[in-house]
């Protein structure tokens, strides 16, 4: 009448998925340290069935499971590790047999493979998303570095031009200084010669 998948979360089993079970059952937890039938299956790593689970003192089911009578559970094993329990419920007493337990274990094995694949692909998808994020960050960093390099090259060009202009100014100042000295001397000589000539003409 209903079925559920309980997955391990630390020291508890959590009702993760289900068919034919009340919606509020999803998320319910069972401590692995208890003798609840699902916890027993988890620890024993063997399927187990109950003709009338309500007679088990450790059943302790939730109110929405009050109609459950026949119960069967099988461990979900991935790579030698038990990760949860697959369960099936019936409203009839004695609904399940040992043959059903064996079949249930086959279903549990298939479910374990599906869970493993789902987790693997989820992990792979997460890794791909992380790689894409890193690639985006690297591309942005490259763009920023390229812009910074261009800015530095422009600054370097401006500094070189400024240094050239400063050097040209210094050169012009030096040339002017070098020219002013002889020109001053020549000017003085010309004036002296002019005075001498004037004096000569006057006395003549």
Backbone as ProteinMPNN parsed JSONL, in Angstrom:
{"seq_chain_A": "XXXXXXXXXXXXXXXXXXXXXXXXXXXXXXXXXXXXXXXXXXXXXXXXXXXXXXXXXXXXXXXXXXXXXXXXXXXXXXXXXXXXXXXXXXXXXXXXXXXXXXXXXXXXXXXXXXXXXXXXXXXXXXXXXXXXXXXXXXXXXXXXXXXXXXXXXXXXXXXXXXXXXXXXXXXXXXXXXXXXXXXXXXXXXXXXXXXXXXXXXXXX", "coords_chain_A": {"N_chain_A": [[0.817, -1.222, 0.0], [2.091, 1.173, 0.472], [5.317, 2.729, 0.176], [8.714, 3.468, 1.076], [11.766, 5.405, 1.144], [14.412, 5.543, 3.248], [17.068, 7.457, 4.198], [20.39, 7.588, 5.46], [21.372, 10.041, 7.803], [23.777, 11.217, 9.462], [23.428, 10.072, 12.69], [20.912, 9.11, 12.244], [17.967, 7.879, 10.503], [16.345, 9.213, 7.729], [13.188, 9.886, 6.389], [13.128, 10.11, 3.101], [12.02, 9.889, 0.532], [8.898, 8.762, -0.871], [6.034, 6.651, -1.63], [2.619, 6.616, -1.722], [2.504, 7.342, 0.903], [1.791, 9.533, 3.683], [2.13, 13.033, 3.151], [3.248, 14.554, 5.176], [4.91, 12.789, 6.357], [7.333, 12.707, 5.074], [10.603, 13.573, 5.758], [10.53, 12.846, 8.381], [12.259, 11.372, 11.187], [14.334, 8.654, 12.336], [16.062, 7.362, 14.987], [19.168, 5.711, 14.772], [20.093, 4.282, 16.869], [17.977, 3.136, 18.127], [15.548, 0.401, 18.513], [13.814, 0.343, 16.457], [12.168, -1.146, 13.658], [13.235, -0.338, 11.09], [15.715, 0.702, 11.825], [16.835, -1.605, 12.847], [17.082, -3.171, 10.541], [18.928, -1.62, 9.163], [21.221, -1.81, 10.819], [21.666, -4.582, 10.906], [22.034, -5.153, 8.27], [20.474, -6.735, 6.689], [17.474, -7.965, 5.111], [14.236, -7.593, 6.61], [11.094, -8.714, 7.901], [7.723, -8.117, 9.071], [4.809, -9.608, 10.297], [2.726, -8.328, 11.571], [3.379, -5.313, 12.253], [2.534, -3.574, 14.155], [2.439, -4.927, 16.526], [4.979, -4.967, 17.389], [7.015, -3.822, 19.957], [8.844, -1.831, 19.538], [8.114, -0.433, 17.344], [6.882, 2.161, 17.182], [5.738, 4.008, 15.347], [4.662, 6.818, 13.332], [1.651, 8.774, 13.76], [0.307, 8.878, 11.276], [0.897, 6.439, 10.211], [-0.668, 4.55, 11.331], [-2.358, 2.688, 10.235], [-0.805, 0.741, 9.138], [0.148, -2.634, 8.841], [1.349, -5.194, 7.821], [4.849, -5.265, 7.237], [7.919, -4.588, 5.595], [11.418, -4.475, 5.156], [14.524, -3.548, 3.572], [18.087, -3.319, 3.367], [19.861, -0.55, 1.944], [22.625, -0.748, 0.131], [25.72, 0.602, -0.752], [28.645, 0.172, -2.336], [29.546, -1.511, -0.268], [28.784, -0.103, 1.936], [26.152, 0.721, 4.106], [23.592, 2.83, 3.298], [21.023, 3.459, 3.747], [17.516, 2.502, 4.041], [15.115, 0.565, 2.354], [11.654, 0.462, 2.363], [8.457, -1.232, 2.606], [4.962, -1.094, 2.992], [1.964, -2.583, 4.23], [-1.562, -2.743, 4.559], [-2.556, -5.062, 5.378], [-2.452, -7.899, 7.535], [0.281, -10.106, 7.788], [1.152, -9.831, 5.136], [3.522, -10.179, 3.749], [6.141, -12.425, 2.653], [8.981, -14.692, 3.094], [9.997, -15.003, 0.574], [9.159, -12.634, -0.566], [10.81, -10.943, 0.863], [13.318, -11.547, -0.194], [12.946, -10.682, -2.81], [12.481, -8.035, -2.267], [15.016, -7.26, -1.443], [16.402, -7.379, -3.834], [15.171, -5.27, -5.204], [16.002, -3.249, -3.5], [18.745, -3.293, -3.938], [18.849, -2.414, -6.585], [17.752, 0.108, -6.23], [19.725, 1.227, -4.631], [21.846, 1.388, -6.434], [20.755, 3.261, -8.196], [20.547, 5.456, -6.485], [23.236, 5.854, -5.899], [24.191, 6.539, -8.474], [22.711, 8.867, -8.902], [23.734, 10.507, -6.889], [26.377, 10.597, -7.713], [26.177, 11.886, -10.225], [25.083, 14.29, -9.353], [27.193, 15.231, -7.819], [29.114, 15.427, -9.833], [27.9, 17.348, -11.466], [27.974, 19.478, -9.716], [30.741, 19.811, -9.5], [31.324, 20.509, -12.144], [29.94, 22.903, -12.287], [31.419, 24.334, -10.437], [33.896, 24.381, -11.737], [33.159, 25.909, -13.936], [32.567, 28.297, -12.653], [35.1, 28.979, -11.632], [36.444, 29.269, -14.048], [35.097, 31.491, -15.087], [35.87, 33.416, -13.2], [38.637, 33.42, -13.621], [38.693, 34.36, -16.252], [37.642, 36.924, -15.905], [39.614, 37.955, -14.231], [41.764, 37.862, -15.995], [40.906, 39.714, -17.891], [40.892, 42.001, -16.303], [43.618, 42.172, -15.674], [44.664, 42.541, -18.221], [43.572, 45.04, -18.843], [44.788, 46.539, -16.833], [47.475, 46.233, -17.56], [47.445, 47.555, -20.037], [46.857, 50.128, -19.136], [49.147, 50.62, -17.607], [51.076, 50.551, -19.625], [50.274, 52.776, -21.092], [50.727, 54.737, -19.174], [53.475, 54.417, -18.859], [54.337, 55.193, -21.409], [53.541, 57.883, -21.357], [55.174, 58.786, -19.27], [57.694, 58.379, -20.393], [57.522, 60.166, -22.547], [57.269, 62.516, -21.078], [59.72, 62.519, -19.777], [61.361, 62.784, -22.008], [60.632, 65.346, -22.873], [61.426, 66.807, -20.66], [64.166, 66.294, -20.721], [64.757, 67.475, -23.171], [64.177, 70.11, -22.578], [66.122, 70.608, -20.634], [68.381, 70.272, -22.253], [68.038, 72.374, -24.056], [68.255, 74.513, -22.274], [70.901, 74.195, -21.428], [72.25, 74.516, -23.865], [71.548, 77.138, -24.401], [72.8, 78.367, -22.255], [75.447, 77.727, -22.823], [75.774, 79.121, -25.198], [75.257, 81.729, -24.456], [77.454, 82.547, -22.93], [79.856, 82.763, -24.682], [78.688, 84.562, -26.491], [78.212, 86.746, -24.899], [80.802, 87.456, -24.315], [81.715, 88.093, -26.884], [80.055, 90.248, -27.406], [80.93, 92.078, -25.515], [83.52, 92.433, -26.44], [83.046, 93.602, -28.937], [81.934, 95.997, -28.106], [84.091, 97.139, -26.806], [85.821, 97.374, -28.951], [84.376, 99.165, -30.417], [84.447, 101.466, -28.814], [87.139, 101.928, -28.847], [87.586, 102.475, -31.556], [86.027, 104.755, -31.853], [87.34, 106.518, -30.186], [89.713, 106.701, -31.543], [88.995, 107.912, -33.997], [88.09, 110.328, -33.077], [90.377, 111.587, -31.956], [91.884, 111.731, -34.139]], "CA_chain_A": [[0.0, 0.0, 0.0], [2.979, 2.334, 0.462], [6.741, 2.394, 0.212], [9.511, 4.645, 1.413], [13.218, 5.322, 1.165], [14.988, 6.229, 4.391], [18.503, 7.603, 4.003], [21.131, 7.936, 6.671], [21.85, 11.397, 8.012], [24.438, 11.133, 10.765], [22.974, 8.946, 13.503], [19.472, 8.925, 12.053], [17.404, 7.6, 9.189], [15.375, 10.251, 7.384], [12.278, 9.515, 5.313], [13.507, 11.035, 2.032], [11.069, 9.765, -0.573], [7.881, 7.768, -0.575], [4.869, 6.502, -2.511], [1.458, 6.161, -0.959], [2.61, 7.728, 2.309], [1.329, 10.897, 3.933], [3.144, 14.029, 2.805], [3.926, 15.014, 6.378], [5.868, 11.774, 6.785], [8.626, 13.051, 4.488], [11.421, 14.357, 6.687], [10.545, 12.232, 9.718], [13.553, 10.783, 11.519], [14.405, 7.5, 13.226], [17.428, 7.234, 15.512], [19.75, 4.404, 14.471], [20.38, 3.585, 18.124], [16.758, 2.506, 18.636], [15.215, -0.921, 17.961], [12.806, 0.478, 15.411], [12.452, -2.116, 12.596], [14.111, 0.211, 10.054], [17.056, 0.786, 12.411], [17.327, -2.987, 12.936], [17.488, -3.567, 9.187], [20.149, -0.869, 8.857], [22.362, -2.35, 11.56], [21.893, -5.995, 10.551], [22.32, -5.211, 6.844], [19.684, -7.856, 6.172], [16.044, -7.639, 5.054], [13.432, -8.091, 7.739], [9.661, -8.508, 7.691], [6.83, -8.269, 10.214], [3.435, -9.954, 9.914], [1.935, -7.205, 12.08], [4.4, -4.467, 12.878], [1.948, -2.858, 15.292], [2.689, -5.719, 17.728], [6.375, -4.796, 17.801], [7.069, -2.727, 20.943], [9.762, -0.779, 19.097], [7.644, 0.146, 16.089], [6.852, 3.597, 17.456], [5.496, 4.734, 14.096], [3.966, 8.082, 13.423], [0.181, 8.595, 13.701], [-0.173, 8.647, 9.914], [1.167, 5.046, 9.839], [-1.447, 3.706, 12.244], [-3.058, 1.635, 9.483], [0.167, -0.232, 8.637], [0.211, -3.91, 9.563], [2.491, -5.895, 7.259], [5.968, -4.338, 6.985], [9.131, -5.255, 5.144], [12.482, -3.51, 4.899], [15.779, -4.107, 3.069], [19.127, -2.292, 3.409], [20.41, 0.037, 0.718], [24.073, -0.879, 0.292], [26.499, 1.164, -1.851], [30.07, -0.053, -2.117], [29.776, -2.127, 1.026], [28.312, 0.786, 3.006], [24.701, 0.868, 4.184], [23.268, 4.255, 3.251], [19.617, 3.663, 4.062], [16.613, 1.344, 4.078], [13.93, 0.602, 1.501], [10.559, -0.167, 3.107], [7.134, -1.371, 1.985], [3.927, -1.249, 4.023], [0.671, -3.127, 3.806], [-2.615, -2.635, 5.573], [-2.974, -6.432, 5.698], [-1.571, -8.677, 8.404], [0.923, -11.231, 7.108], [1.141, -9.57, 3.697], [4.809, -10.468, 3.124], [6.741, -13.723, 2.933], [10.431, -14.708, 2.934], [10.262, -14.787, -0.856], [9.018, -11.189, -0.773], [11.999, -10.31, 1.437], [14.4, -11.715, -1.164], [12.64, -9.785, -3.932], [12.667, -6.675, -1.75], [16.449, -6.977, -1.43], [16.774, -7.107, -5.223], [14.737, -3.893, -5.458], [16.866, -2.361, -2.714], [20.036, -3.215, -4.629], [18.66, -1.549, -7.749], [17.554, 1.468, -5.722], [21.035, 1.698, -4.162], [22.593, 1.769, -7.634], [20.157, 4.507, -8.699], [20.936, 6.524, -5.551], [24.666, 6.096, -6.128], [24.326, 7.259, -9.744], [22.166, 10.222, -8.719], [24.709, 11.265, -6.094], [27.562, 10.801, -8.549], [25.894, 12.918, -11.215], [24.924, 15.556, -8.628], [28.554, 15.662, -7.483], [29.753, 15.824, -11.093], [27.289, 18.612, -11.874], [28.505, 20.499, -8.818], [32.133, 20.045, -9.889], [31.31, 21.247, -13.406], [29.528, 24.268, -11.963], [32.56, 24.955, -9.776], [34.883, 24.643, -12.78], [32.657, 27.032, -14.734], [32.728, 29.493, -11.822], [36.532, 29.296, -11.614], [36.792, 29.745, -15.392], [34.59, 32.867, -15.195], [36.721, 34.269, -12.373], [39.919, 33.555, -14.307], [38.5, 35.216, -17.418], [37.511, 38.3, -15.407], [40.936, 38.36, -13.751], [42.584, 38.105, -17.191], [40.465, 40.975, -18.474], [41.364, 43.074, -15.429], [45.064, 42.275, -15.851], [44.905, 43.133, -19.543], [43.266, 46.47, -18.728], [45.838, 47.135, -16.001], [48.688, 46.273, -18.378], [47.265, 48.636, -21.011], [46.976, 51.386, -18.389], [50.561, 50.781, -17.266], [51.793, 50.881, -20.86], [49.96, 54.171, -21.395], [51.439, 55.556, -18.182], [54.887, 54.347, -19.2], [54.524, 56.028, -22.599], [53.44, 59.28, -20.928], [56.373, 59.105, -18.497], [58.808, 58.48, -21.34], [57.36, 61.437, -23.254], [57.571, 63.595, -20.131], [61.171, 62.523, -19.599], [61.946, 63.341, -23.236], [60.413, 66.791, -22.868], [62.289, 67.372, -19.617], [65.537, 66.23, -21.234], [64.863, 68.479, -24.229], [64.227, 71.406, -21.901], [67.46, 70.743, -20.045], [69.324, 70.453, -23.356], [67.865, 73.742, -24.559], [68.814, 75.422, -21.26], [72.363, 74.054, -21.475], [72.726, 75.14, -25.104], [71.409, 78.593, -24.223], [73.872, 78.797, -21.351], [76.723, 77.629, -23.542], [75.828, 80.184, -26.211], [75.25, 83.046, -23.813], [78.804, 82.898, -22.453], [80.666, 83.36, -25.76], [78.012, 85.727, -27.063], [78.466, 87.871, -23.986], [82.198, 87.854, -24.502], [81.794, 88.753, -28.189], [79.385, 91.544, -27.282], [81.854, 92.971, -24.782], [84.654, 92.741, -27.341], [82.554, 94.537, -29.948], [81.784, 97.312, -27.472], [85.443, 97.667, -26.581], [86.35, 97.784, -30.246], [83.635, 100.364, -30.817], [84.988, 102.583, -28.039], [88.502, 102.185, -29.335], [87.48, 103.129, -32.869], [85.485, 106.094, -31.631], [88.422, 107.326, -29.612], [90.716, 106.887, -32.581], [88.488, 108.893, -34.942], [87.959, 111.635, -32.398], [91.7, 112.154, -31.806], [92.506, 111.953, -35.463]], "C_chain_A": [[0.848, 1.268, 0.0], [4.424, 1.858, 0.528], [7.524, 3.661, 0.512], [11.0, 4.354, 1.322], [13.708, 6.177, 2.326], [16.498, 6.266, 4.206], [19.176, 8.059, 5.29], [21.556, 9.401, 6.663], [22.459, 11.435, 9.412], [23.987, 9.894, 11.51], [21.504, 8.664, 13.364], [19.167, 8.468, 10.629], [16.321, 8.637, 8.937], [14.507, 9.747, 6.242], [12.477, 10.536, 4.196], [12.532, 11.04, 0.867], [10.029, 8.72, -0.185], [6.788, 7.737, -1.617], [3.733, 5.947, -1.674], [1.536, 6.501, 0.523], [2.17, 9.18, 2.468], [2.473, 11.882, 3.695], [3.938, 14.47, 4.034], [4.935, 14.0, 6.916], [7.267, 12.069, 6.257], [9.382, 13.961, 5.457], [11.435, 13.8, 8.1], [11.852, 11.477, 9.935], [13.415, 9.626, 12.503], [15.852, 7.374, 13.685], [17.935, 5.818, 15.254], [20.018, 3.597, 15.745], [19.152, 2.878, 18.69], [16.591, 1.113, 18.038], [14.06, -0.836, 16.975], [13.161, -0.493, 14.284], [13.399, -1.588, 11.509], [15.547, 0.309, 10.564], [17.67, -0.607, 12.538], [17.838, -3.464, 11.578], [18.807, -2.892, 8.824], [21.352, -1.512, 9.538], [22.704, -3.774, 11.144], [22.32, -6.162, 9.096], [21.648, -6.424, 6.197], [18.223, -7.431, 6.098], [15.305, -8.242, 6.25], [11.971, -7.794, 7.452], [8.894, -8.743, 8.983], [5.444, -8.603, 9.69], [2.492, -8.848, 10.349], [2.875, -6.316, 12.896], [3.859, -3.721, 14.089], [2.166, -3.616, 16.606], [4.137, -5.595, 18.2], [6.476, -3.608, 18.752], [7.955, -1.565, 20.498], [9.316, -0.1, 17.802], [7.606, 1.675, 16.197], [6.595, 4.44, 16.227], [4.709, 6.01, 14.349], [2.463, 7.857, 13.265], [-0.327, 8.285, 12.298], [0.098, 7.224, 9.428], [0.376, 4.077, 10.706], [-2.139, 2.55, 11.535], [-2.117, 0.536, 9.004], [0.143, -1.48, 9.514], [1.443, -4.691, 9.049], [3.602, -4.895, 6.906], [7.185, -5.147, 6.566], [10.173, -4.176, 4.822], [13.744, -4.222, 4.431], [16.821, -2.991, 3.044], [19.531, -1.823, 2.014], [21.921, 0.077, 0.895], [24.779, -0.35, -0.96], [27.974, 0.979, -1.518], [30.385, -0.619, -0.747], [29.307, -1.282, 2.203], [26.8, 0.901, 2.953], [24.376, 2.359, 4.251], [21.814, 4.524, 3.601], [18.84, 2.361, 4.048], [15.444, 1.596, 3.126], [12.827, -0.15, 2.235], [9.307, -0.277, 2.243], [6.136, -1.677, 3.093], [2.668, -1.849, 3.412], [-0.331, -2.948, 4.936], [-3.103, -4.014, 6.009], [-1.954, -7.111, 6.596], [-1.007, -9.848, 7.6], [1.012, -11.068, 5.61], [2.417, -10.037, 3.005], [5.367, -11.811, 3.577], [8.264, -13.606, 2.794], [10.816, -14.479, 1.467], [10.159, -13.303, -1.189], [10.247, -10.445, -0.244], [13.172, -10.389, 0.466], [14.199, -10.775, -2.352], [12.869, -8.334, -3.52], [14.146, -6.284, -1.764], [16.964, -6.685, -2.84], [16.386, -5.675, -5.59], [15.648, -2.902, -4.739], [18.224, -2.203, -3.384], [19.96, -2.29, -5.847], [18.495, -0.088, -7.324], [18.878, 2.06, -5.264], [21.895, 2.158, -5.338], [22.079, 3.103, -8.175], [20.554, 5.684, -7.801], [22.401, 6.888, -5.748], [24.883, 6.919, -7.398], [23.835, 8.698, -9.61], [23.147, 11.086, -7.94], [25.956, 11.579, -6.915], [27.339, 11.927, -9.544], [25.691, 14.279, -10.553], [26.292, 16.12, -8.265], [29.282, 16.164, -8.728], [29.219, 17.163, -11.569], [27.814, 19.761, -11.012], [29.955, 20.843, -9.181], [32.204, 20.852, -11.186], [30.915, 22.705, -13.173], [30.679, 25.026, -11.302], [33.649, 25.303, -10.793], [34.455, 25.839, -13.628], [32.82, 28.341, -13.961], [34.192, 29.946, -11.81], [36.963, 29.869, -12.966], [36.321, 31.186, -15.585], [35.48, 33.833, -14.413], [38.08, 34.49, -13.035], [39.807, 34.478, -15.517], [38.392, 36.685, -16.994], [38.859, 38.83, -14.927], [41.854, 38.679, -14.926], [42.215, 39.436, -17.828], [40.958, 42.157, -17.64], [42.869, 43.274, -15.58], [45.417, 42.914, -17.193], [44.66, 44.642, -19.505], [44.346, 47.189, -17.914], [47.137, 47.271, -16.784], [48.609, 47.404, -19.398], [47.446, 49.997, -20.338], [48.437, 51.658, -18.042], [51.387, 51.168, -18.491], [51.541, 52.337, -21.246], [50.709, 55.111, -20.454], [52.926, 55.596, -18.493], [55.191, 55.244, -20.405], [54.505, 57.514, -22.216], [54.679, 59.706, -20.145], [57.586, 59.271, -19.408], [58.745, 59.807, -22.096], [57.699, 62.605, -22.347], [59.07, 63.693, -19.896], [61.87, 63.107, -20.824], [61.826, 64.859, -23.253], [61.298, 67.463, -21.838], [63.742, 67.395, -20.09], [65.758, 67.278, -22.313], [64.955, 69.883, -23.635], [65.598, 71.654, -21.294], [68.51, 70.997, -21.129], [69.259, 71.889, -23.898], [68.469, 74.751, -23.581], [70.333, 75.387, -21.295], [72.943, 74.739, -22.711], [72.672, 76.666, -24.974], [72.525, 79.124, -23.329], [75.222, 78.803, -22.067], [76.865, 78.726, -24.6], [75.935, 81.562, -25.58], [76.644, 83.48, -23.384], [79.67, 83.467, -23.571], [80.017, 84.587, -26.387], [78.234, 86.965, -26.203], [79.875, 88.402, -24.169], [82.355, 88.623, -25.819], [81.19, 90.155, -28.11], [80.293, 92.558, -26.583], [83.008, 93.399, -25.66], [84.243, 93.765, -28.381], [82.43, 95.942, -29.37], [83.145, 97.952, -27.246], [86.047, 98.186, -27.882], [85.669, 99.074, -30.707], [84.174, 101.591, -30.094], [86.378, 102.959, -28.554], [88.473, 102.932, -30.673], [86.982, 104.57, -32.725], [86.577, 107.024, -31.101], [89.466, 107.654, -30.684], [90.288, 107.959, -33.536], [88.437, 110.299, -34.321], [89.328, 112.306, -32.316], [92.35, 112.401, -33.173], [91.937, 113.273, -35.981]], "O_chain_A": [[0.38, 2.325, -0.424], [4.7, 0.716, 0.894], [7.07, 4.773, 0.243], [11.433, 3.205, 1.412], [13.452, 7.38, 2.379], [17.135, 5.221, 4.072], [18.61, 8.806, 6.087], [22.032, 9.925, 5.655], [21.766, 11.652, 10.406], [24.147, 8.779, 11.013], [20.898, 8.054, 14.244], [19.96, 8.634, 9.703], [15.488, 8.911, 9.801], [15.018, 9.241, 5.243], [12.053, 11.685, 4.316], [12.256, 12.089, 0.286], [10.249, 7.903, 0.709], [6.63, 8.677, -2.396], [3.881, 4.926, -1.001], [0.732, 6.011, 1.316], [2.177, 9.953, 1.51], [3.631, 11.596, 3.999], [5.139, 14.727, 3.952], [5.717, 14.308, 7.816], [8.264, 11.733, 6.896], [8.862, 14.98, 5.912], [12.244, 14.218, 8.928], [12.473, 11.003, 8.984], [12.535, 9.604, 13.364], [16.763, 7.29, 12.862], [17.22, 4.843, 15.487], [20.153, 2.375, 15.695], [19.273, 2.1, 19.636], [17.367, 0.691, 17.181], [13.403, -1.839, 16.695], [14.341, -0.655, 13.976], [14.276, -2.322, 11.054], [16.489, 0.032, 9.822], [18.877, -0.776, 12.361], [18.898, -4.083, 11.484], [19.695, -3.519, 8.246], [22.384, -1.732, 8.904], [23.876, -4.136, 11.04], [22.898, -7.184, 8.727], [22.191, -7.046, 5.283], [17.769, -6.632, 6.917], [15.709, -9.26, 6.811], [11.635, -6.774, 6.85], [9.345, -9.467, 9.87], [4.955, -7.967, 8.755], [1.58, -8.467, 9.615], [3.119, -6.56, 14.078], [4.624, -3.285, 14.949], [2.089, -3.021, 17.682], [4.481, -6.063, 19.285], [6.067, -2.502, 18.4], [7.837, -0.453, 21.013], [10.049, 0.708, 17.232], [8.223, 2.381, 15.4], [7.194, 5.507, 16.086], [4.171, 6.235, 15.433], [2.049, 6.848, 12.694], [-1.279, 7.521, 12.136], [-0.395, 6.825, 8.372], [0.726, 2.9, 10.797], [-2.469, 1.544, 12.162], [-2.576, -0.495, 8.513], [0.122, -1.404, 10.742], [2.443, -4.825, 9.755], [3.339, -3.827, 6.354], [7.453, -6.228, 7.092], [9.848, -3.114, 4.29], [14.011, -5.354, 4.833], [16.492, -1.845, 2.737], [19.538, -2.59, 1.051], [22.438, 0.841, 1.709], [24.49, -0.78, -2.077], [28.486, 1.547, -0.554], [31.384, -0.245, -0.132], [29.423, -1.708, 3.352], [26.225, 1.148, 1.892], [24.831, 3.061, 5.153], [21.409, 5.679, 3.737], [19.412, 1.27, 4.044], [14.865, 2.682, 3.095], [13.038, -1.277, 2.683], [9.121, 0.474, 1.286], [6.436, -2.431, 4.019], [2.36, -1.644, 2.238], [0.02, -2.998, 6.115], [-3.951, -4.13, 6.893], [-0.747, -6.923, 6.44], [-1.721, -10.494, 6.834], [0.956, -12.054, 4.876], [2.405, -10.27, 1.797], [5.121, -12.275, 4.69], [8.778, -12.551, 2.423], [11.828, -13.844, 1.168], [10.943, -12.772, -1.975], [10.675, -9.447, -0.824], [13.929, -9.43, 0.314], [15.145, -10.155, -2.837], [13.371, -7.518, -4.293], [14.494, -5.14, -2.054], [17.85, -5.85, -3.024], [17.167, -4.953, -6.209], [16.016, -1.863, -5.286], [18.791, -1.11, -3.398], [20.866, -1.499, -6.108], [19.02, 0.825, -7.962], [19.138, 3.245, -5.473], [22.582, 3.177, -5.259], [22.864, 3.967, -8.564], [20.86, 6.771, -8.291], [22.768, 8.063, -5.764], [25.658, 7.875, -7.403], [24.453, 9.628, -10.129], [23.369, 12.248, -8.278], [26.517, 12.671, -6.83], [28.183, 12.809, -9.701], [26.075, 15.305, -11.114], [26.531, 17.322, -8.382], [29.974, 17.182, -8.692], [29.982, 18.016, -12.023], [28.065, 20.862, -11.502], [30.347, 22.01, -9.171], [33.027, 21.758, -11.321], [31.476, 23.619, -13.778], [30.889, 26.209, -11.569], [34.251, 26.374, -10.728], [35.279, 26.677, -13.994], [33.169, 29.369, -14.541], [34.488, 31.131, -11.956], [37.741, 30.821, -13.03], [37.033, 32.006, -16.165], [35.805, 34.92, -14.89], [38.613, 35.6, -13.018], [40.704, 35.279, -15.781], [38.964, 37.571, -17.628], [39.211, 39.984, -15.17], [42.627, 39.637, -14.878], [43.085, 40.196, -18.253], [41.385, 43.177, -18.18], [43.347, 44.408, -15.612], [46.344, 43.719, -17.289], [45.435, 45.422, -20.058], [44.765, 48.296, -18.255], [47.821, 48.29, -16.692], [49.583, 48.127, -19.605], [48.092, 50.894, -20.88], [48.91, 52.788, -18.166], [52.284, 52.007, -18.406], [52.454, 53.045, -21.671], [51.25, 56.135, -20.871], [53.564, 56.645, -18.409], [56.188, 55.965, -20.411], [55.333, 58.298, -22.68], [55.181, 60.817, -20.311], [58.399, 60.177, -19.223], [59.757, 60.487, -22.27], [58.334, 63.57, -22.774], [59.63, 64.786, -19.823], [62.852, 63.838, -20.695], [62.771, 65.569, -23.594], [61.854, 68.534, -22.08], [64.458, 68.376, -19.891], [66.818, 67.901, -22.37], [65.706, 70.73, -24.118], [66.165, 72.74, -21.412], [69.408, 71.822, -20.958], [70.282, 72.522, -24.158], [69.112, 75.717, -23.992], [70.984, 76.428, -21.202], [73.958, 75.433, -22.645], [73.594, 77.38, -25.368], [73.115, 80.172, -23.593], [76.018, 79.733, -21.94], [77.971, 79.199, -24.858], [76.613, 82.448, -26.099], [76.977, 84.662, -23.467], [80.184, 84.575, -23.42], [80.703, 85.535, -26.769], [78.419, 88.073, -26.707], [80.116, 89.609, -24.177], [83.027, 89.653, -25.876], [81.728, 91.114, -28.663], [80.408, 93.713, -26.991], [83.43, 94.556, -25.643], [84.997, 94.692, -28.677], [82.761, 96.934, -30.018], [83.329, 99.149, -27.465], [86.675, 99.243, -27.935], [86.297, 99.95, -31.303], [84.339, 102.646, -30.705], [86.731, 104.132, -28.675], [89.225, 103.882, -30.892], [87.467, 105.478, -33.4], [86.701, 108.171, -31.531], [90.022, 108.752, -30.714], [91.082, 108.834, -33.879], [88.71, 111.304, -34.978], [89.428, 113.502, -32.588], [93.27, 113.21, -33.297], [92.287, 113.708, -37.078]]}, "name": "protein", "num_of_chains": 1, "seq": "XXXXXXXXXXXXXXXXXXXXXXXXXXXXXXXXXXXXXXXXXXXXXXXXXXXXXXXXXXXXXXXXXXXXXXXXXXXXXXXXXXXXXXXXXXXXXXXXXXXXXXXXXXXXXXXXXXXXXXXXXXXXXXXXXXXXXXXXXXXXXXXXXXXXXXXXXXXXXXXXXXXXXXXXXXXXXXXXXXXXXXXXXXXXXXXXXXXXXXXXXXXX"}
